[in-house]
Each structure stands twice: as structure tokens, then as C-alpha cells.
mmCIF file with all atom_site columns, C-alpha atoms in Angstrom:
data_model
loop_
_atom_site.group_PDB
_atom_site.id
_atom_site.type_symbol
_atom_site.label_atom_id
_atom_site.label_alt_id
_atom_site.label_comp_id
_atom_site.label_asym_id
_atom_site.label_entity_id
_atom_site.label_seq_id
_atom_site.pdbx_PDB_ins_code
_atom_site.Cartn_x
_atom_site.Cartn_y
_atom_site.Cartn_z
_atom_site.occupancy
_atom_site.B_iso_or_equiv
_atom_site.pdbx_formal_charge
_atom_site.auth_seq_id
_atom_site.auth_comp_id
_atom_site.auth_asym_id
_atom_site.auth_atom_id
_atom_site.pdbx_PDB_model_num
ATOM 1   C CA . MET A 1 1   ? 89.298  110.246 94.087  1.00 0.00 ? 1   MET A CA 1
ATOM 2   C CA . ARG A 1 2   ? 87.454  110.674 90.843  1.00 0.00 ? 2   ARG A CA 1
ATOM 3   C CA . PHE A 1 3   ? 87.884  107.716 88.557  1.00 0.00 ? 3   PHE A CA 1
ATOM 4   C CA . THR A 1 4   ? 86.206  107.081 85.237  1.00 0.00 ? 4   THR A CA 1
ATOM 5   C CA . GLU A 1 5   ? 84.011  104.054 84.772  1.00 0.00 ? 5   GLU A CA 1
ATOM 6   C CA . HIS A 1 6   ? 86.691  102.489 82.580  1.00 0.00 ? 6   HIS A CA 1
ATOM 7   C CA . GLU A 1 7   ? 89.359  103.035 85.233  1.00 0.00 ? 7   GLU A CA 1
ATOM 8   C CA . LEU A 1 8   ? 87.202  101.465 87.946  1.00 0.00 ? 8   LEU A CA 1
ATOM 9   C CA . THR A 1 9   ? 86.416  98.494  85.713  1.00 0.00 ? 9   THR A CA 1
ATOM 10  C CA . ALA A 1 10  ? 90.098  97.976  84.913  1.00 0.00 ? 10  ALA A CA 1
ATOM 11  C CA . ALA A 1 11  ? 91.005  98.315  88.601  1.00 0.00 ? 11  ALA A CA 1
ATOM 12  C CA . LEU A 1 12  ? 88.431  95.746  89.650  1.00 0.00 ? 12  LEU A CA 1
ATOM 13  C CA . ALA A 1 13  ? 89.493  93.340  86.895  1.00 0.00 ? 13  ALA A CA 1
ATOM 14  C CA . GLY A 1 14  ? 93.139  93.726  87.950  1.00 0.00 ? 14  GLY A CA 1
ATOM 15  C CA . ALA A 1 15  ? 92.269  92.954  91.566  1.00 0.00 ? 15  ALA A CA 1
ATOM 16  C CA . ALA A 1 16  ? 90.223  89.956  90.432  1.00 0.00 ? 16  ALA A CA 1
ATOM 17  C CA . LYS A 1 17  ? 93.169  88.590  88.475  1.00 0.00 ? 17  LYS A CA 1
ATOM 18  C CA . VAL A 1 18  ? 95.373  88.900  91.562  1.00 0.00 ? 18  VAL A CA 1
ATOM 19  C CA . VAL A 1 19  ? 92.825  86.930  93.576  1.00 0.00 ? 19  VAL A CA 1
ATOM 20  C CA . LEU A 1 20  ? 92.555  84.388  90.778  1.00 0.00 ? 20  LEU A CA 1
ATOM 21  C CA . ALA A 1 21  ? 96.341  84.014  90.631  1.00 0.00 ? 21  ALA A CA 1
ATOM 22  C CA . ALA A 1 22  ? 96.370  83.232  94.356  1.00 0.00 ? 22  ALA A CA 1
ATOM 23  C CA . ASP A 1 23  ? 93.928  80.350  93.861  1.00 0.00 ? 23  ASP A CA 1
ATOM 24  C CA . ARG A 1 24  ? 95.671  77.021  94.309  1.00 0.00 ? 24  ARG A CA 1
ATOM 25  C CA . ARG A 1 25  ? 93.706  75.352  91.494  1.00 0.00 ? 25  ARG A CA 1
ATOM 26  C CA . PHE A 1 26  ? 95.094  77.747  88.898  1.00 0.00 ? 26  PHE A CA 1
ATOM 27  C CA . ARG A 1 27  ? 98.619  77.637  90.263  1.00 0.00 ? 27  ARG A CA 1
ATOM 28  C CA . LYS A 1 28  ? 98.670  73.816  90.126  1.00 0.00 ? 28  LYS A CA 1
ATOM 29  C CA . ARG A 1 29  ? 97.572  73.799  86.499  1.00 0.00 ? 29  ARG A CA 1
ATOM 30  C CA . GLY A 1 30  ? 100.234 76.330  85.561  1.00 0.00 ? 30  GLY A CA 1
ATOM 31  C CA . VAL A 1 31  ? 97.764  78.365  83.515  1.00 0.00 ? 31  VAL A CA 1
ATOM 32  C CA . ASP A 1 32  ? 98.473  82.029  82.863  1.00 0.00 ? 32  ASP A CA 1
ATOM 33  C CA . VAL A 1 33  ? 96.077  84.271  84.801  1.00 0.00 ? 33  VAL A CA 1
ATOM 34  C CA . ASP A 1 34  ? 95.030  86.254  81.725  1.00 0.00 ? 34  ASP A CA 1
ATOM 35  C CA . THR A 1 35  ? 94.323  83.028  79.846  1.00 0.00 ? 35  THR A CA 1
ATOM 36  C CA . ALA A 1 36  ? 92.318  81.641  82.760  1.00 0.00 ? 36  ALA A CA 1
ATOM 37  C CA . TRP A 1 37  ? 90.380  84.915  82.994  1.00 0.00 ? 37  TRP A CA 1
ATOM 38  C CA . GLU A 1 38  ? 89.480  84.766  79.308  1.00 0.00 ? 38  GLU A CA 1
ATOM 39  C CA . GLN A 1 39  ? 88.444  81.111  79.572  1.00 0.00 ? 39  GLN A CA 1
ATOM 40  C CA . MET A 1 40  ? 85.995  81.837  82.377  1.00 0.00 ? 40  MET A CA 1
ATOM 41  C CA . ASP A 1 41  ? 82.410  82.414  81.361  1.00 0.00 ? 41  ASP A CA 1
ATOM 42  C CA . ARG A 1 42  ? 80.705  85.716  82.139  1.00 0.00 ? 42  ARG A CA 1
ATOM 43  C CA . TYR A 1 43  ? 78.926  84.399  85.218  1.00 0.00 ? 43  TYR A CA 1
ATOM 44  C CA . GLN A 1 44  ? 82.140  83.092  86.797  1.00 0.00 ? 44  GLN A CA 1
ATOM 45  C CA . ARG A 1 45  ? 83.815  86.452  86.230  1.00 0.00 ? 45  ARG A CA 1
ATOM 46  C CA . PHE A 1 46  ? 80.760  88.241  87.598  1.00 0.00 ? 46  PHE A CA 1
ATOM 47  C CA . LYS A 1 47  ? 80.889  86.249  90.841  1.00 0.00 ? 47  LYS A CA 1
ATOM 48  C CA . ILE A 1 48  ? 84.509  87.243  91.456  1.00 0.00 ? 48  ILE A CA 1
ATOM 49  C CA . LEU A 1 49  ? 83.954  90.883  90.492  1.00 0.00 ? 49  LEU A CA 1
ATOM 50  C CA . ASP A 1 50  ? 80.810  91.092  92.633  1.00 0.00 ? 50  ASP A CA 1
ATOM 51  C CA . ALA A 1 51  ? 82.604  89.733  95.681  1.00 0.00 ? 51  ALA A CA 1
ATOM 52  C CA . LEU A 1 52  ? 85.501  92.176  95.246  1.00 0.00 ? 52  LEU A CA 1
ATOM 53  C CA . GLY A 1 53  ? 83.383  95.205  94.428  1.00 0.00 ? 53  GLY A CA 1
ATOM 54  C CA . ASP A 1 54  ? 82.241  95.707  98.028  1.00 0.00 ? 54  ASP A CA 1
ATOM 55  C CA . ARG A 1 55  ? 85.824  95.567  99.247  1.00 0.00 ? 55  ARG A CA 1
ATOM 56  C CA . VAL A 1 56  ? 87.696  97.580  96.627  1.00 0.00 ? 56  VAL A CA 1
ATOM 57  C CA . LEU A 1 57  ? 85.372  100.186 95.108  1.00 0.00 ? 57  LEU A CA 1
ATOM 58  C CA . PRO A 1 58  ? 84.460  102.056 98.344  1.00 0.00 ? 58  PRO A CA 1
ATOM 59  C CA . VAL A 1 59  ? 88.161  102.427 99.146  1.00 0.00 ? 59  VAL A CA 1
ATOM 60  C CA . LEU A 1 60  ? 89.012  103.691 95.658  1.00 0.00 ? 60  LEU A CA 1
ATOM 61  C CA . VAL A 1 61  ? 86.235  106.267 95.814  1.00 0.00 ? 61  VAL A CA 1
ATOM 62  C CA . ALA A 1 62  ? 87.245  107.385 99.331  1.00 0.00 ? 62  ALA A CA 1
ATOM 63  C CA . LEU A 1 63  ? 90.886  107.985 98.424  1.00 0.00 ? 63  LEU A CA 1
ATOM 64  C CA . PRO A 1 64  ? 91.846  111.666 98.432  1.00 0.00 ? 64  PRO A CA 1
ATOM 65  C CA . ASP A 1 65  ? 92.154  113.515 95.140  1.00 0.00 ? 65  ASP A CA 1
ATOM 66  C CA . VAL A 1 66  ? 95.628  113.742 93.663  1.00 0.00 ? 66  VAL A CA 1
ATOM 67  C CA . ASP A 1 67  ? 96.830  115.410 90.504  1.00 0.00 ? 67  ASP A CA 1
ATOM 68  C CA . VAL A 1 68  ? 97.546  112.804 87.862  1.00 0.00 ? 68  VAL A CA 1
ATOM 69  C CA . ALA A 1 69  ? 99.697  113.878 84.961  1.00 0.00 ? 69  ALA A CA 1
ATOM 70  C CA . PRO A 1 70  ? 98.751  112.534 81.519  1.00 0.00 ? 70  PRO A CA 1
ATOM 71  C CA . GLY A 1 71  ? 100.520 109.275 80.834  1.00 0.00 ? 71  GLY A CA 1
ATOM 72  C CA . THR A 1 72  ? 100.704 108.269 84.521  1.00 0.00 ? 72  THR A CA 1
ATOM 73  C CA . ARG A 1 73  ? 98.531  106.399 87.001  1.00 0.00 ? 73  ARG A CA 1
ATOM 74  C CA . PRO A 1 74  ? 97.251  107.647 90.340  1.00 0.00 ? 74  PRO A CA 1
ATOM 75  C CA . THR A 1 75  ? 99.509  106.298 93.090  1.00 0.00 ? 75  THR A CA 1
ATOM 76  C CA . TYR A 1 76  ? 99.131  106.201 96.858  1.00 0.00 ? 76  TYR A CA 1
ATOM 77  C CA . ASP A 1 77  ? 101.466 104.903 99.520  1.00 0.00 ? 77  ASP A CA 1
ATOM 78  C CA . ASP A 1 78  ? 100.415 101.951 101.663 1.00 0.00 ? 78  ASP A CA 1
ATOM 79  C CA . ARG A 1 79  ? 99.955  104.131 104.727 1.00 0.00 ? 79  ARG A CA 1
ATOM 80  C CA . ARG A 1 80  ? 97.385  106.365 103.000 1.00 0.00 ? 80  ARG A CA 1
ATOM 81  C CA . VAL A 1 81  ? 95.445  103.398 101.591 1.00 0.00 ? 81  VAL A CA 1
ATOM 82  C CA . ALA A 1 82  ? 95.529  101.609 104.968 1.00 0.00 ? 82  ALA A CA 1
ATOM 83  C CA . GLU A 1 83  ? 94.087  104.711 106.663 1.00 0.00 ? 83  GLU A CA 1
ATOM 84  C CA . VAL A 1 84  ? 91.178  104.783 104.229 1.00 0.00 ? 84  VAL A CA 1
ATOM 85  C CA . VAL A 1 85  ? 90.609  101.027 104.529 1.00 0.00 ? 85  VAL A CA 1
ATOM 86  C CA . GLU A 1 86  ? 90.621  101.226 108.315 1.00 0.00 ? 86  GLU A CA 1
ATOM 87  C CA . SER A 1 87  ? 88.148  104.099 108.322 1.00 0.00 ? 87  SER A CA 1
ATOM 88  C CA . LEU A 1 88  ? 85.723  102.080 106.181 1.00 0.00 ? 88  LEU A CA 1
ATOM 89  C CA . LEU A 1 89  ? 85.878  98.839  108.168 1.00 0.00 ? 89  LEU A CA 1
ATOM 90  C CA . PRO A 1 90  ? 82.996  98.206  110.548 1.00 0.00 ? 90  PRO A CA 1
ATOM 91  C CA . GLY A 1 91  ? 83.800  97.908  114.255 1.00 0.00 ? 91  GLY A CA 1
ATOM 92  C CA . GLY A 1 92  ? 83.326  94.880  116.480 1.00 0.00 ? 92  GLY A CA 1
ATOM 93  C CA . ARG A 1 93  ? 86.280  92.862  115.238 1.00 0.00 ? 93  ARG A CA 1
ATOM 94  C CA . GLY A 1 94  ? 89.250  91.739  117.240 1.00 0.00 ? 94  GLY A CA 1
ATOM 95  C CA . ARG A 1 95  ? 92.488  93.697  116.980 1.00 0.00 ? 95  ARG A CA 1
ATOM 96  C CA . LEU A 1 96  ? 94.369  90.924  115.162 1.00 0.00 ? 96  LEU A CA 1
ATOM 97  C CA . ARG A 1 97  ? 91.544  90.199  112.726 1.00 0.00 ? 97  ARG A CA 1
ATOM 98  C CA . ARG A 1 98  ? 91.191  93.897  111.965 1.00 0.00 ? 98  ARG A CA 1
ATOM 99  C CA . ALA A 1 99  ? 94.931  94.256  111.346 1.00 0.00 ? 99  ALA A CA 1
ATOM 100 C CA . VAL A 1 100 ? 94.938  91.287  108.959 1.00 0.00 ? 100 VAL A CA 1
ATOM 101 C CA . GLU A 1 101 ? 91.918  92.602  107.108 1.00 0.00 ? 101 GLU A CA 1
ATOM 102 C CA . VAL A 1 102 ? 93.481  96.059  106.751 1.00 0.00 ? 102 VAL A CA 1
ATOM 103 C CA . LYS A 1 103 ? 96.703  94.551  105.339 1.00 0.00 ? 103 LYS A CA 1
ATOM 104 C CA . ALA A 1 104 ? 94.810  92.285  102.928 1.00 0.00 ? 104 ALA A CA 1
ATOM 105 C CA . ARG A 1 105 ? 92.527  95.017  101.632 1.00 0.00 ? 105 ARG A CA 1
ATOM 106 C CA . THR A 1 106 ? 95.419  97.444  101.330 1.00 0.00 ? 106 THR A CA 1
ATOM 107 C CA . ALA A 1 107 ? 97.280  94.947  99.151  1.00 0.00 ? 107 ALA A CA 1
ATOM 108 C CA . LEU A 1 108 ? 94.143  94.338  97.090  1.00 0.00 ? 108 LEU A CA 1
ATOM 109 C CA . VAL A 1 109 ? 93.562  98.061  96.563  1.00 0.00 ? 109 VAL A CA 1
ATOM 110 C CA . GLN A 1 110 ? 97.214  98.574  95.599  1.00 0.00 ? 110 GLN A CA 1
ATOM 111 C CA . ALA A 1 111 ? 96.831  95.780  93.022  1.00 0.00 ? 111 ALA A CA 1
ATOM 112 C CA . ALA A 1 112 ? 93.702  97.495  91.724  1.00 0.00 ? 112 ALA A CA 1
ATOM 113 C CA . LEU A 1 113 ? 95.524  100.825 91.469  1.00 0.00 ? 113 LEU A CA 1
ATOM 114 C CA . ALA A 1 114 ? 98.353  99.164  89.551  1.00 0.00 ? 114 ALA A CA 1
ATOM 115 C CA . ALA A 1 115 ? 95.832  97.815  87.029  1.00 0.00 ? 115 ALA A CA 1
ATOM 116 C CA . ILE A 1 116 ? 94.415  101.240 86.194  1.00 0.00 ? 116 ILE A CA 1
ATOM 117 C CA . PRO A 1 117 ? 95.554  102.325 82.728  1.00 0.00 ? 117 PRO A CA 1
ATOM 118 C CA . PRO A 1 118 ? 97.613  105.520 82.454  1.00 0.00 ? 118 PRO A CA 1
ATOM 119 C CA . ARG A 1 119 ? 95.532  108.654 82.130  1.00 0.00 ? 119 ARG A CA 1
ATOM 120 C CA . LEU A 1 120 ? 95.441  110.316 78.751  1.00 0.00 ? 120 LEU A CA 1
ATOM 121 C CA . ASP A 1 121 ? 94.696  113.811 77.560  1.00 0.00 ? 121 ASP A CA 1
ATOM 122 C CA . PRO A 1 122 ? 92.203  112.884 74.830  1.00 0.00 ? 122 PRO A CA 1
ATOM 123 C CA . ASP A 1 123 ? 91.127  116.453 74.093  1.00 0.00 ? 123 ASP A CA 1
ATOM 124 C CA . ALA A 1 124 ? 94.710  117.737 73.854  1.00 0.00 ? 124 ALA A CA 1
ATOM 125 C CA . LEU A 1 125 ? 93.873  120.380 76.411  1.00 0.00 ? 125 LEU A CA 1
ATOM 126 C CA . LEU A 1 126 ? 97.396  120.379 77.777  1.00 0.00 ? 126 LEU A CA 1
ATOM 127 C CA . THR A 1 127 ? 100.138 122.043 75.824  1.00 0.00 ? 127 THR A CA 1
ATOM 128 C CA . ASP A 1 128 ? 103.782 122.684 76.501  1.00 0.00 ? 128 ASP A CA 1
ATOM 129 C CA . GLU A 1 129 ? 102.878 126.123 77.792  1.00 0.00 ? 129 GLU A CA 1
ATOM 130 C CA . SER A 1 130 ? 100.447 124.946 80.494  1.00 0.00 ? 130 SER A CA 1
#
């Protein structure tokens, strides 16, 4: 799938916030995830984004192209994302470990896709006639 740099950045940040929300330290403090994200310094955010980049970005790029209407986000069902994730995983893992990793990465990629902002038609190339 072809994503813009902004869309990939938003997707990765959305996935990072999901991972951050799952952290027990933040849940115990009762801090909002967006607030905690803003309070982190750039290096702390970089470490999370760097760790997630190798897991999320190759899957997003390998997803098949779909037509995305202006004002909507690209969406994929779990089965399609799981197929792509499974094709990108290296071999040599046990069946159970592989299944868990596929489920976890699929959920992470779905969270990243949900964080992508709706596509716009900035050049007003689409009209009612097209």
C-alpha cells in the first residue's frame, strides 16, 4: 500500500500509544496516554518508535493497494493483515510462538491503521461528476 510519510508517522505514533497504554506503570498512575506521550522527551519517544518501526512499517508497506475514498481511512480485515504478517515473519519459531506473534502484530498493525488520519483531496481533483 502506498502511504504518505505523514500517514506512516501517524500510524506509528498510534501504535506506540497503544503499547504505552498497555504499560502497567502508566495504567497504575491513571495518566491519559496522550498526556503521557506529550510528557515524554524526544529520546524516550524515539526508543518506542524505533522498536515498533521494524514490526509495523514493513507490514503496512506490504499490504495490498486498496482504493481509499477522500475522507476515509484505508481498512483491512484481520485475515488479510495476518496473512501479510505471517509472510514477513522469519522461520524457525515454534508453532505456538508464531501464532502468538502473528496475533500480536496483527493487533498492532490494526491499531496503526486506525491511527491514520482520513485521506483528503487537497487539490480538489475529485468532483461530483467523477
